Tab-separated table of C-alpha atoms in Angstrom:
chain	number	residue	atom	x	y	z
A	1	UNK	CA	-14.871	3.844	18.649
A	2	UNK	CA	-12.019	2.680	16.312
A	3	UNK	CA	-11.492	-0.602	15.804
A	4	UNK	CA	-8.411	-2.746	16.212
A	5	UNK	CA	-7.005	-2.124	12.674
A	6	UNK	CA	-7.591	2.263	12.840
A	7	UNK	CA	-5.802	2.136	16.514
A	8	UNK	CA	-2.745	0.240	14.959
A	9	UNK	CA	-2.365	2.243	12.155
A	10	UNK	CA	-2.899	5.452	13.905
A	11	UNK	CA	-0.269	4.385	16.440
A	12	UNK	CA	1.844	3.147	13.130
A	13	UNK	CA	1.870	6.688	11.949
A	14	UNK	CA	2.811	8.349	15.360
A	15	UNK	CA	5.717	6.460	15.776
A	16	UNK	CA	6.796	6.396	12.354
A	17	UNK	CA	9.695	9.057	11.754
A	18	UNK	CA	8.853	10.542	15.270
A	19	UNK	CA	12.581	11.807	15.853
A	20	UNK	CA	11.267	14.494	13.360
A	21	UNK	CA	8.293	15.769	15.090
A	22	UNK	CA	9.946	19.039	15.736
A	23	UNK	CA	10.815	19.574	12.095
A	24	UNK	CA	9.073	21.221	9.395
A	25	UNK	CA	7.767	18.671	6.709
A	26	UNK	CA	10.219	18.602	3.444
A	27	UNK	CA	10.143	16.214	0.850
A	28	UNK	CA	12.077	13.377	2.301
A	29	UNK	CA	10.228	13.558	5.229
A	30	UNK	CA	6.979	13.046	3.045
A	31	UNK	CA	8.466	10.312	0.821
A	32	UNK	CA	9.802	8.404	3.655
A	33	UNK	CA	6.340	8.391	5.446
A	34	UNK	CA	3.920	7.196	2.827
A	35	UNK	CA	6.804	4.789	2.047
A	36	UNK	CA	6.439	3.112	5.602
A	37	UNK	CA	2.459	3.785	5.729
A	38	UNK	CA	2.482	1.745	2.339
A	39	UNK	CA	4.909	-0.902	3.799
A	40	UNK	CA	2.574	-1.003	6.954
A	41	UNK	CA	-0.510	-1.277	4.355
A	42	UNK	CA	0.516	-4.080	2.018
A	43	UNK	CA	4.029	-5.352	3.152
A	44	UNK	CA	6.806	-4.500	5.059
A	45	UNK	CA	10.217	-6.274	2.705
A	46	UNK	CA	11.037	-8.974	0.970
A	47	UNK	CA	13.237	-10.613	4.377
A	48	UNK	CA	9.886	-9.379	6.543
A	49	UNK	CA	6.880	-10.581	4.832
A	50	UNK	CA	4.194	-9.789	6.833
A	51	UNK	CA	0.701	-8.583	4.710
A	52	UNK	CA	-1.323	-9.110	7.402
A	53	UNK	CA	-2.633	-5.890	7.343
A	54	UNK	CA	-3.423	-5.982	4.153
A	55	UNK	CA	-5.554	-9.165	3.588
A	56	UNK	CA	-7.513	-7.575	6.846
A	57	UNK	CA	-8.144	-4.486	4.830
A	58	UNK	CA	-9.189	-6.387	1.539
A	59	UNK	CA	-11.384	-8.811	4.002
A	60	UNK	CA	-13.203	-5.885	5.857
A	61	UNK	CA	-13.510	-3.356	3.795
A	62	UNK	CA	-12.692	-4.764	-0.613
A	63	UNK	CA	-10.036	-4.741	-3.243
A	64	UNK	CA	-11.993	-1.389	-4.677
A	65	UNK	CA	-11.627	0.218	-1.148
A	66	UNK	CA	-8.771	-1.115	-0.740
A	67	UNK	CA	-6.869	-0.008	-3.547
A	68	UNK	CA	-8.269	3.661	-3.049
A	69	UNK	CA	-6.598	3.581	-0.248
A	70	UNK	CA	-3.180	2.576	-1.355
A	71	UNK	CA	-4.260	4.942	-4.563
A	72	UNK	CA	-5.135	7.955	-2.319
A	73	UNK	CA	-1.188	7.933	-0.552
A	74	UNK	CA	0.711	7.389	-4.491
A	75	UNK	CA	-1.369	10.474	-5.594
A	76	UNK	CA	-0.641	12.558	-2.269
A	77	UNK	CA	3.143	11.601	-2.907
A	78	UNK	CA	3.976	10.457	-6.636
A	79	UNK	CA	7.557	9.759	-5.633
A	80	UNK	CA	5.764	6.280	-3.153
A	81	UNK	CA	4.503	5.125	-6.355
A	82	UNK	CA	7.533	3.010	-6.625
A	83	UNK	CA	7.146	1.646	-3.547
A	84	UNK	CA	3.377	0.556	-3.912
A	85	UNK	CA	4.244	-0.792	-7.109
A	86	UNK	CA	7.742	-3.001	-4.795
A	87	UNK	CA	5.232	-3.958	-2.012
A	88	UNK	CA	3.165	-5.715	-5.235
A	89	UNK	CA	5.636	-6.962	-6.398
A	90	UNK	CA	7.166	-8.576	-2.921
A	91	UNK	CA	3.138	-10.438	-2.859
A	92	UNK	CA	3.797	-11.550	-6.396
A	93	UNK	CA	7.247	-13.187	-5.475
A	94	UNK	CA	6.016	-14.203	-2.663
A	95	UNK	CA	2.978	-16.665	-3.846
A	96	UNK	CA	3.979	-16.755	-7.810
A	97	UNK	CA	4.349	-20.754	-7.408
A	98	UNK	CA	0.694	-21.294	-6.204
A	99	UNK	CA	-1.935	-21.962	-7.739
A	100	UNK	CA	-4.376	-19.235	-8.653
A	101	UNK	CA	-7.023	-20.863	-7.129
A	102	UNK	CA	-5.230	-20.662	-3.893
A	103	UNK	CA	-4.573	-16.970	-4.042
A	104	UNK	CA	-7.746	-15.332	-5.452
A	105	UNK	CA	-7.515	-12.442	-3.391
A	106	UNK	CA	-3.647	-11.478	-4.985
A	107	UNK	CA	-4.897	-12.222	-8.384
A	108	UNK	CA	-7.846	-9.493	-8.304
A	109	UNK	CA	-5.775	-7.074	-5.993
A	110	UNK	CA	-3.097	-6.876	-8.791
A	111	UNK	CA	-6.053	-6.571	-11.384
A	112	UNK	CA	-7.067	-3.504	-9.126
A	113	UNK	CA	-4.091	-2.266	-8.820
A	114	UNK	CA	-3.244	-2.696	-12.591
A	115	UNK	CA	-6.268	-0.157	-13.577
A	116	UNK	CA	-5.660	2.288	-10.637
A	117	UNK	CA	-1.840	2.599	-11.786
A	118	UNK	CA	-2.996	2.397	-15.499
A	119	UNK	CA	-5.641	5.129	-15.358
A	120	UNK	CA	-3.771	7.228	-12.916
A	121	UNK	CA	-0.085	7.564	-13.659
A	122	UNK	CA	-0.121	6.114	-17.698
A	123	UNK	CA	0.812	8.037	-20.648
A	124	UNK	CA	-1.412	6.524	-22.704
A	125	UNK	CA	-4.259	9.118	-22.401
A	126	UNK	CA	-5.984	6.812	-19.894
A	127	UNK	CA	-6.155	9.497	-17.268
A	128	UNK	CA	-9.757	10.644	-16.172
């Protein structure tokens, strides 16, 4: 049985971009739906911030899961990366005047997601 958080996100992904069910996948198609899956992930915009889902994930299952996860859709689709790296970026904005006391779960989700990008998509011969 799936739980609460595997029925949403299933239901996420059959709604998301549904008006092109009858299409063949193309690029834009892809792009566009990891976009939204990572928005639905981590956190929708900047007007619309809802993470949610994401503090759920890091609760249940850990950053390290976590982030292979969020890792697993960039490397699928290279052209999200941008998009993990915005949703990041929205959480940093978002709680950059707290404390880091008060926020320990940001601080060592953007130290995971720091080596994952690092190792992953750097030039600097990091890549395993």
């Amino acid at each position: 049985m799936a739980n609460h958080f595997t029925r949403n996100l299933r239901q996420y992904v059959r709604e998301t971009l549904a008006e092109f069910d009858t299409q063949q996948l193309n690029s834009f198609l892809l792009v566009e739906t990891c976009r939204r899956v990572l928005n639905f992930l981590v956190v929708d915009s900047p007007q619309r911030p809802v993470f949610r889902n994401f503090r759920h994930l890091v609760n249940d299952i850990g950053h390290t899961l976590t982030m292979g996860l969020l890792l697993r859709v960039v490397l699928f689709c290279s052209a999200a990366k941008p998009w993990l790296e915005r949703c990041f970026s929205i959480l940093f904005n978002l709680h950059e005047r707290r404390y880091c006391k008060d926020v320990p779960w940001l601080l060592t989700s953007l130290e995971h997601a720091n080596v994952a990008l690092i190792t992953n998509f750097s030039d600097i011969g990091y890549q395993f």
